[in-house]
Coordinates of C-alpha atoms and ligand atoms in Angstrom, one line a residue:
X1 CA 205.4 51.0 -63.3
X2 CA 206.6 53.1 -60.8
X3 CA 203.8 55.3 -58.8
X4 CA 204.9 58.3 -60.2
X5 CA 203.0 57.3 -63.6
X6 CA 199.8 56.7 -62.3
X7 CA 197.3 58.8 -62.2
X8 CA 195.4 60.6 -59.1
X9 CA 192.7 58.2 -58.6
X10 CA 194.9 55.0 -58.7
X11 CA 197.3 56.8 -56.8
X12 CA 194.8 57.4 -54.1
X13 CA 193.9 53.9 -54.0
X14 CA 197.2 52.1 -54.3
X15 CA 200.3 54.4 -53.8
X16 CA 202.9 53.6 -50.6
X17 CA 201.8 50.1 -50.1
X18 CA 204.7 47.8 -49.7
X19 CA 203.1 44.2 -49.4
X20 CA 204.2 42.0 -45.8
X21 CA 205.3 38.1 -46.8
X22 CA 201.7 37.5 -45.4
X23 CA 200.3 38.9 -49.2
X24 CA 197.3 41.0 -47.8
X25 CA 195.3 42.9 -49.7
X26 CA 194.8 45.8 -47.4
X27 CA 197.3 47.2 -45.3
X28 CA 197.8 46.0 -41.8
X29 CA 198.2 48.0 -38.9
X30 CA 201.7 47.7 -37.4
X31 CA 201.1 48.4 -33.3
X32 CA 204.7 48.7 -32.1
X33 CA 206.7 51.3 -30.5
X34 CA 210.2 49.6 -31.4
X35 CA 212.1 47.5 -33.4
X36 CA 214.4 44.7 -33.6
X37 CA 217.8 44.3 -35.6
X38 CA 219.7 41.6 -36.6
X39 CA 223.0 42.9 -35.2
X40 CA 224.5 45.0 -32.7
X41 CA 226.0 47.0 -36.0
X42 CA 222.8 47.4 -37.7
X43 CA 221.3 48.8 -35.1
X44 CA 224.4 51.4 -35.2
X45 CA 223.8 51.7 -38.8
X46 CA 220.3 52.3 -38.4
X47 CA 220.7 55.0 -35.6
X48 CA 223.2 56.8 -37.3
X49 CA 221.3 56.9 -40.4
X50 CA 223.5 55.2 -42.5
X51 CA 221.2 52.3 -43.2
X52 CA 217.2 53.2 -43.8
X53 CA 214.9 51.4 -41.8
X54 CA 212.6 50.9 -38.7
X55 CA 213.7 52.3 -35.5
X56 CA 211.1 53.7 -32.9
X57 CA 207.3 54.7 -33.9
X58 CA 207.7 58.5 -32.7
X59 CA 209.1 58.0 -35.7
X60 CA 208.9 55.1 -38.0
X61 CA 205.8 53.3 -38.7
X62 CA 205.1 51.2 -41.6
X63 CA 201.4 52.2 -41.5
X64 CA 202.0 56.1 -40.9
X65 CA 204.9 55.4 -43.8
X66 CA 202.3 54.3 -46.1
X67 CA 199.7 57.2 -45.3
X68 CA 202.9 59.8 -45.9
X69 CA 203.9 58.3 -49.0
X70 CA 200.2 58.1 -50.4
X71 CA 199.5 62.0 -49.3
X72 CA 202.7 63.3 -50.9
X73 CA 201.9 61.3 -54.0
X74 CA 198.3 63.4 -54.4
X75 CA 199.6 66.9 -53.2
X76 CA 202.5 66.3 -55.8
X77 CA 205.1 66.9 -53.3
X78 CA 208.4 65.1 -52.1
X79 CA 208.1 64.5 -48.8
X80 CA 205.0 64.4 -46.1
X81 CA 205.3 64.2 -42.5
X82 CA 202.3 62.9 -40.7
X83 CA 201.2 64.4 -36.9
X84 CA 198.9 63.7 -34.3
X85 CA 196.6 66.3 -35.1
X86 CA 196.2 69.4 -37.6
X87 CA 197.6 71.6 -35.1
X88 CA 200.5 69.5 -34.4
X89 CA 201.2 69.9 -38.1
X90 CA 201.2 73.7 -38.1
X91 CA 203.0 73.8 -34.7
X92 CA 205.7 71.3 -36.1
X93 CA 206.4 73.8 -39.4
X94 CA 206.7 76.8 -37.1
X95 CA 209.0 74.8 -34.6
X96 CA 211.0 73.4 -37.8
X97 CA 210.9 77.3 -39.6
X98 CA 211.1 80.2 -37.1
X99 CA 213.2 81.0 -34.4
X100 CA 212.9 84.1 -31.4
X101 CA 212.7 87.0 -33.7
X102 CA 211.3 86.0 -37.0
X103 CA 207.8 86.8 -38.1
X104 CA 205.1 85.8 -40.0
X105 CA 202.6 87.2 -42.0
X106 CA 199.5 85.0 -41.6
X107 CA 195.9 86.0 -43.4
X108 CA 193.5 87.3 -40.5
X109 CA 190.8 84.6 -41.8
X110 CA 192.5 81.4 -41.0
X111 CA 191.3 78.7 -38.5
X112 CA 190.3 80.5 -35.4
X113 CA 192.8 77.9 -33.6
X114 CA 195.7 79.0 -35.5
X115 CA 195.1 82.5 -35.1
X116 CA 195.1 81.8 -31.1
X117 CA 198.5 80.0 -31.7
X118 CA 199.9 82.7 -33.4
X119 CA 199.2 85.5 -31.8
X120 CA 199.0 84.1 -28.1
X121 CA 201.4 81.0 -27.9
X122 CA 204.3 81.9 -30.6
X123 CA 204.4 85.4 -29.3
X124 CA 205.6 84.4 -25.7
X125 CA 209.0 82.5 -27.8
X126 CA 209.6 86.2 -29.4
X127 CA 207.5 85.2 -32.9
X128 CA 205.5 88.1 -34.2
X129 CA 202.4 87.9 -36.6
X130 CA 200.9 90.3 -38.7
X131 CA 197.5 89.2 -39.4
X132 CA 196.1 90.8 -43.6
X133 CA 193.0 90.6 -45.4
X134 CA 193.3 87.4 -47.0
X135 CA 192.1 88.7 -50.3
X136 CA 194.4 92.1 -50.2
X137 CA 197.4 91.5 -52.2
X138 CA 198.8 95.0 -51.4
X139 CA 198.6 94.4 -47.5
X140 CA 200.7 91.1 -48.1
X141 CA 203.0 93.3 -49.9
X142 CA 203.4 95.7 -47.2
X143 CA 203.3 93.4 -44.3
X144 CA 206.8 91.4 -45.3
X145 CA 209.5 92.7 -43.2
X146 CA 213.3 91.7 -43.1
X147 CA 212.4 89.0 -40.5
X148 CA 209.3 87.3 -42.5
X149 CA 210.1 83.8 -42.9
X150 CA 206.9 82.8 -44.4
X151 CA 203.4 83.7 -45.3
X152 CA 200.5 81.7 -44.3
X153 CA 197.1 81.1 -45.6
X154 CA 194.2 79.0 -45.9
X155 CA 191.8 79.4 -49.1
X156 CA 189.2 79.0 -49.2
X157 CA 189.1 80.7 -45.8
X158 CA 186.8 78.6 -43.2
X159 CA 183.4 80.3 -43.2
X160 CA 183.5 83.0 -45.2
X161 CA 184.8 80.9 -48.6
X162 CA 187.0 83.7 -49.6
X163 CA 190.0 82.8 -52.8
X164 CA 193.2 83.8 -52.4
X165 CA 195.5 83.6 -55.6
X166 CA 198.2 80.9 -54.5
X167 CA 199.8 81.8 -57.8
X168 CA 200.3 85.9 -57.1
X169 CA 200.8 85.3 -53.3
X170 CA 204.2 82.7 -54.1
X171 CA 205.6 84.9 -56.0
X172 CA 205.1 88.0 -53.4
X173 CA 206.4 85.4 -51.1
X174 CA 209.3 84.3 -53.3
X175 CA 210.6 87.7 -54.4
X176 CA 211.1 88.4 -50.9
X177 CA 212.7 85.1 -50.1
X178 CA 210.1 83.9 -48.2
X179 CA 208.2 80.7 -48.2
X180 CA 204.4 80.6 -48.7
X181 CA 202.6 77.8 -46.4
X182 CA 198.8 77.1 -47.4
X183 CA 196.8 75.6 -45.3
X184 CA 194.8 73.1 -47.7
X185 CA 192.4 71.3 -45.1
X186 CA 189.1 72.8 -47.2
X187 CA 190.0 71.6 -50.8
X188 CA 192.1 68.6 -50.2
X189 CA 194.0 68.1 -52.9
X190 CA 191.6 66.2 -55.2
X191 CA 190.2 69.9 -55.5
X192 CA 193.6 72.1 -55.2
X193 CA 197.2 71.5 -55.3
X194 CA 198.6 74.1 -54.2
X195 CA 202.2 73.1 -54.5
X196 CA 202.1 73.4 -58.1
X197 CA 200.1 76.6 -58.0
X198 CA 203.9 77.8 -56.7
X199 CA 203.5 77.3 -52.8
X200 CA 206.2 75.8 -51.0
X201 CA 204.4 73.7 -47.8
X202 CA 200.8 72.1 -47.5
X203 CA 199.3 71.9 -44.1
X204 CA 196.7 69.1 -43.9
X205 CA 194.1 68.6 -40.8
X206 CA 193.5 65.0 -41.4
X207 CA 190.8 65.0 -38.7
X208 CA 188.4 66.8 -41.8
X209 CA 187.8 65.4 -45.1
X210 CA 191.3 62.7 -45.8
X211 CA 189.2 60.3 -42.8
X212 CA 186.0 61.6 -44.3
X213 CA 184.0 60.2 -41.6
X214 CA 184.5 61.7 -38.2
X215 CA 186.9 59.5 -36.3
X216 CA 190.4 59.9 -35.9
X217 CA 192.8 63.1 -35.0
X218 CA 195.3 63.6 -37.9
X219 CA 197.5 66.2 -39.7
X220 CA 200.1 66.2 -41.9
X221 CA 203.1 68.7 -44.0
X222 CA 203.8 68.3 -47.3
X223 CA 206.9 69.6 -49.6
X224 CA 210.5 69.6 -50.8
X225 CA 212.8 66.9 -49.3
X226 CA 215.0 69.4 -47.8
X227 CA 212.5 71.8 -45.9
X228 CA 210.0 68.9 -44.7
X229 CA 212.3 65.7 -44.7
X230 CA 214.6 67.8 -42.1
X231 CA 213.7 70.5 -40.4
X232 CA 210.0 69.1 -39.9
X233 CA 210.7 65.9 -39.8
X234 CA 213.3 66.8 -37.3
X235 CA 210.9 68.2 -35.2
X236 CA 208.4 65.7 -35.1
X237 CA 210.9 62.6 -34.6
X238 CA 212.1 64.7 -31.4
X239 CA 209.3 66.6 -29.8
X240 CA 207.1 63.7 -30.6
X241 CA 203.5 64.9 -31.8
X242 CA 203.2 61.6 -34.2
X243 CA 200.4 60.4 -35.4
X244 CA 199.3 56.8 -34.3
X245 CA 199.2 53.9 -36.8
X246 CA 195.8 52.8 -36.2
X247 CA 194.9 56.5 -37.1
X248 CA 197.2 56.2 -40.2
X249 CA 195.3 53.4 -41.7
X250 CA 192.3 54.8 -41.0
X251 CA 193.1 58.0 -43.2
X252 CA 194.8 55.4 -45.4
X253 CA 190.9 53.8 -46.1
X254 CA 189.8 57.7 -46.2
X255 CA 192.6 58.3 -49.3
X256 CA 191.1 55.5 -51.0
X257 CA 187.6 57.1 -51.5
X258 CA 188.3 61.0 -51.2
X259 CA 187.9 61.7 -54.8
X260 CA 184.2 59.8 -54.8
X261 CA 183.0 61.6 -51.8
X262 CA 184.7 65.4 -52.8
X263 CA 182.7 65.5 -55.6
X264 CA 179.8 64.4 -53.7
X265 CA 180.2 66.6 -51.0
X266 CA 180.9 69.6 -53.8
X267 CA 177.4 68.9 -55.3
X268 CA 175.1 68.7 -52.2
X269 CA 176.9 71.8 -51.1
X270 CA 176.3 73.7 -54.6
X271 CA 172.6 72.9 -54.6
X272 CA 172.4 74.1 -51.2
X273 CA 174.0 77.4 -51.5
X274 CA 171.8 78.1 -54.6
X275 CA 168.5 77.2 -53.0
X276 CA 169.9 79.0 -49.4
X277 CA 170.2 82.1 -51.9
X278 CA 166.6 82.4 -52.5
X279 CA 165.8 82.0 -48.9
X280 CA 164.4 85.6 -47.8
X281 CA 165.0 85.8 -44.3
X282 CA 169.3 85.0 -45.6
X283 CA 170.2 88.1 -46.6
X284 CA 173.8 86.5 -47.6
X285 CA 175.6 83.4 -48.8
X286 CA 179.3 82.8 -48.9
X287 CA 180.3 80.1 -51.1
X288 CA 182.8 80.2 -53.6
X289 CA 181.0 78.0 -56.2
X290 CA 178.5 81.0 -56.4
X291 CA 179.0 83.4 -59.8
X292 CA 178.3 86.1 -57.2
X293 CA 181.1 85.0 -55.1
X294 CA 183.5 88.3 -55.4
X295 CA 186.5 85.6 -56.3
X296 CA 184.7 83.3 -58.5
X297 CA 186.8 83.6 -61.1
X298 CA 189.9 82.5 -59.2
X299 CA 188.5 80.2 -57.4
X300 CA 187.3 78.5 -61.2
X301 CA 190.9 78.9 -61.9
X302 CA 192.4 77.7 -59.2
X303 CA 190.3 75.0 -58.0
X304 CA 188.4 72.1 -59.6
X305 CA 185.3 72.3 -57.7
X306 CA 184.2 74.7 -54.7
X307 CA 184.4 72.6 -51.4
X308 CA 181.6 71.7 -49.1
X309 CA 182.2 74.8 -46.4
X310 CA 179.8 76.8 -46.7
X311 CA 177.7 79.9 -44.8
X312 CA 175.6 82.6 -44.4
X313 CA 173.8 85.7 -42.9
X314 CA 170.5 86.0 -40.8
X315 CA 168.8 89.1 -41.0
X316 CA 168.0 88.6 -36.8
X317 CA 171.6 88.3 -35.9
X318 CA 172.6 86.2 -33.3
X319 CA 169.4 84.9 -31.6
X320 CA 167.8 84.6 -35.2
X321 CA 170.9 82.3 -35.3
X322 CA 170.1 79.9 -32.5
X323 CA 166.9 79.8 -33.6
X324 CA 167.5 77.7 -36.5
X325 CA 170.1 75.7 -35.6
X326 CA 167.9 74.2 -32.7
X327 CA 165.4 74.1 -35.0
X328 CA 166.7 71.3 -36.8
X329 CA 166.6 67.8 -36.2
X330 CA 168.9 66.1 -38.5
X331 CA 172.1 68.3 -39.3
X332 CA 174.3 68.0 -36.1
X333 CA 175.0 70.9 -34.0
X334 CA 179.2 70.3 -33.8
X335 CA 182.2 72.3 -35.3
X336 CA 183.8 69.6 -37.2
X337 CA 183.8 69.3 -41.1
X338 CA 184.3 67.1 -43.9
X339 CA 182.2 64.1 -42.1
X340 CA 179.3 62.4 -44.2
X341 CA 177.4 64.0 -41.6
X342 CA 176.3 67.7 -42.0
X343 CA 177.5 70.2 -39.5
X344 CA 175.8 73.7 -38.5
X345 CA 178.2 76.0 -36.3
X346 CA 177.0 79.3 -34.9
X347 CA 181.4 80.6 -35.3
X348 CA 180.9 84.0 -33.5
X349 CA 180.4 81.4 -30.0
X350 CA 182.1 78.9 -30.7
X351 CA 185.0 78.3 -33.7
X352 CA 185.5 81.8 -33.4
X353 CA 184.3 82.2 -29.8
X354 CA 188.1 82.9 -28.4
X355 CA 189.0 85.9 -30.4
X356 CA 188.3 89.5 -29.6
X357 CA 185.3 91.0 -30.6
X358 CA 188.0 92.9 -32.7
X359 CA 189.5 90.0 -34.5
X360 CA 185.9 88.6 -35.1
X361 CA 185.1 91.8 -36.9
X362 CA 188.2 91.8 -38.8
X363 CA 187.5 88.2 -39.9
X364 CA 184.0 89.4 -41.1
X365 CA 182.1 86.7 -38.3
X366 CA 179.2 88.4 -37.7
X367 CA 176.5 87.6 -35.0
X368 CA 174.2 86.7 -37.8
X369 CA 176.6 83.9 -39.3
X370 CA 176.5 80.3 -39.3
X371 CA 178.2 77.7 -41.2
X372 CA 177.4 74.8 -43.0
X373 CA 179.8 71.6 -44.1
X374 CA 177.3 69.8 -46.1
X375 CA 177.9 65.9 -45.7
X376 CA 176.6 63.6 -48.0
X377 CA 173.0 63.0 -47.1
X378 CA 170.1 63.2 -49.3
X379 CA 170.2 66.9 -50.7
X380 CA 165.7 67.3 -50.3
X381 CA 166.2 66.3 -46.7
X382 CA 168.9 68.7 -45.4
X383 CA 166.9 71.2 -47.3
X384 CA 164.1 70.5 -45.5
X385 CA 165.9 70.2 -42.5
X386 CA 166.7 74.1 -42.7
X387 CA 163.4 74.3 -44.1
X388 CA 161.8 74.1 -40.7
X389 CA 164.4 76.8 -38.7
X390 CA 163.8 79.1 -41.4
X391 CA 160.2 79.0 -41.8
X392 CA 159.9 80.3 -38.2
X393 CA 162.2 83.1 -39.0
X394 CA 159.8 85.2 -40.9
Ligands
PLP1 C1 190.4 71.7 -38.1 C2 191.4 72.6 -38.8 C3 192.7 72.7 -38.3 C4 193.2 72.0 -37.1 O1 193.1 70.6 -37.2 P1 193.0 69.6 -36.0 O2 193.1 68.2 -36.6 O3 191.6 69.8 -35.4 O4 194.1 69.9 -35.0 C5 193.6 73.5 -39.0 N1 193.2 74.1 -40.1 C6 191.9 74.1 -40.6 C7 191.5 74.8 -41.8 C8 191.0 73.3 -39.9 O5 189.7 73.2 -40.4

C-alpha cells in the first residue's frame, strides 16, 4: 500500500518514514551538514541533479525529508518545503514569487509580523501591498492590478476569528491569473485544507500547533511540484533559512498526535467562548465556532471544527485589560499559540504593538481586546482562572 491510500490519521502517524538498516521504530535524527559518495562521478551526478540523493543539509536532510513528506501528505499537496521558522516560510514564497515591481494583495488582518514584512521590508525591493478587509470580497476584486502575483490570507484571522471563503477568493485569484497563498497556521490541516478548497500555496508556522508543545522554531510551504519544488525550493537550498533536523523530528512527534490534541484544543476553546459570552463585564467574543460569529456559516463549511484562537472585548479598554491578565495565575502571559499551555495576549502592545495606531484600527485591535489560545488544561480551571480577573472588573 502506497501512502497515498491511507487515510489522514495513519498518514499523520506513519507517512515519509523510510526505515535505516538499524530497523527503528521511530525516526532518528540525522545531525550532519554533508555527505559522502561512493565516487568522484556520483558526486557529479548528484550535484548536477541527475541522480537523487543526499548532498548538503541547507538542503537535504533525511529527518526534515521525512517531516516534508508527512506535511504534504495531510495538506493534500505535492510538494512541501520546510524553513527555519514561519517567517522564513513566507519570506522564501515571496523571494521564490515576486520580483521589483510586482504586488500583492494581502488581507489587512494577517499576522502582525507579516504585515511589517510586507509593507516595511518588501517595499524597500520595489514590492507593493495593498492591504483589504479580509472578509470583503469586492475590495479583493478591486485591489488586483496588472502586477498582482498573488493574494494572501490567513483565515481564520489571528484574533479576531474572522472566515474568509478560500473557495470564492481562488477563483477571484484564478480569473485574474493570480495565485492565492493562505496562510493555514490556525486550522492546521486536520481542520482545513485549503489546497483543495482551490488555493494554490499553504504557509505553515510550525512553531504553533504541528510541535504542539512550545519548543522548536519551524515553518513550512506546501503545493504543486512546479511552484514549490522549484522556485521555493530554489530559494531555500540557496539563501539557506532551513530548518534543523532535530527541529524536524520534533514536529515529526507533533504530526503524530495533531489530530488528538486539535479536537481537544477545539473543545476547551468552544466551552470557553460560550461561558466568556455570558460574562457581563465582555461586551464581545470573537470566535468562529460561535452561531453569532458573522461567518459561521462558512466557517461550518469550510472548516471541520473552529480552532482554539480565540478573543474578546472589555468594556474598560486597555487598563481593564491589564487588569485581568495579571490577575491570573495559571494561563501564561506570552504571545505564542497552539501550546498545551493556555496563552493570554493583550495584541494592541504587543502582537500588534508595531503597527500604526491606523493599521490597528483597520485590523479592528481595539485597546479593550485580548486573546486567548486555549491549551489543553482542565476546562473548570482556566475558567476559574479568568474567573478571578473578571470578578474584579465589575
Ligand atoms: C506565528 C505565526 C507566523 C510566524 O511564524 P514563526 O514561526 O513565529 O516565524 C506566521 N503566521 C501566523 C498566522 C502565525 O501565527
Amino acid at each position: 500500500m502506497s501512502d497515498k491510500d491511507y487515510k489522514f490519521n495513519t498518514l499523520a502517524v506513519r507517512a515519509g518514514q523510510v526505515r535505516t538498516a538499524e530497523g527503528e521504530h521511530s525516526e532518528p535524527i540525522f545531525t550532519t551538514s554533508s555527505y559522502v559518495f561512493s565516487s568522484a562521478a556520483e558526486a557529479a551526478a548528484r550535484f548536477s541533479g541527475d541522480e537523487p540523493g543526499n548532498i548538503y543539509s541547507r538542503f537535504t536532510n533525511p529527518t526534515v525529508r521525512t517531516f516534508e513528506q508527512r506535511l504534504a501528505a495531510l495538506e493534500g499537496g505535492e510538494r512541501c518545503v520546510a524553513t527555519s521558522s514561519g517567517m522564513a516560510a513566507i519570506l522564501s514564497t515571496c523571494l521564490g514569487l515576486l520580483k521589483a515591481g510586482d504586488h500583492i494583495v494581502a488581507s489587512q488582518s494577517i499576522f502582525g509580523t507579516t504585515t511589517v514584512m510586507f509593507s516595511q521590508h518588501l517595499a524597500k525591493f520595489g514590492i507593493e501591498t495593498t492591504f483589504v478587509s479580509l472578509t470583503d470580497l469586492n475590495a479583493w476584486q478591486e485591489a488586483i492590478q496588472d502586477n498582482t502575483v498573488f493574494l494572501f490570507l490567513e483565515t481564520p484571522s489571528n484574533p479576531l476569528g474572522e472566515v474568509a471563503d478560500i473557495h470564492q477568493l481562488a477563483t477571484i485569484a484564478h480569473d485574474s491569473d493570480c495565485l492565492l497563498v493562505v496562510d493555514n497556521c490556525l486550522c492546521t490541516p486536520v481542520l482545513q485544507r485549503p489546497l483543495a478548497l482551490g488555493a494554490d500555496i499553504v504557509i505553515h508556522s510550525a512553531t504553533k500547533f504541528l510541535d504542539g508543545q512550545g519548543r522548536c522554531m519551524g515553518g513550512a510551504v506546501i503545493g504543486k511540484e512546479d511552484i514549490v519544488g522549484k522556485d521555493i525550493f530554489g530559494v531555500v537550498r540557496t539563501c539557506g533559512p532551513s530548518m534543523s533536523p532535530f527541529n524536524a523530528w520534533t514536529f515529526l512527534k507533533g504530526l503524530e498526535t495533531l489530530s488528538v490534541r486539535m479536537k481537544a484544543h477545539c473543545d476547551n476553546a468552544q466551552q470557553l467562548a460560550e461561558w466568556l459570552q455570558a460574562q457581563p463585564a465582555v461586551s464581545a467574543v470573537y470566535f468562529p465556532g460561535l452561531k453569532t460569529h458573522p461567518q459561521y456559516a462558512i466557517a461550518q463549511s469550510q472548516q471541520s471544527g473552529p480552532g482554539a484562537v480565540l478573543s474578546f472585548e472589555l468594556k474598560g479598554g486597555k487598563d481593564d485589560a491589564w487588569r485581568l491578565i495579571d490577575a491570573t495565575e495559571m494561563l501564561s502571559i506570552t504571545a505564542n499559540l497552539g501550546d498545551t499551555r493556555t496563552t493570554i495576549t493583550h495584541p494592541a502592545t504587543t502582537t500588534h504593538g508595531r503597527l500604526t495606531p491606523e493599521q490597528r484600527d483597520d485590523a479592528g485591535i481595539s485597546d479593550g481586546l485580548i486573546r486567548i489560545a486555549v491549551g489543553l488544561e482542565d476546562i473548570d480551571d482556566l475558567k476559574a482562572d479568568l474567573q478571578h480577573g473578571l470578578a474584579g472588573l465589575i
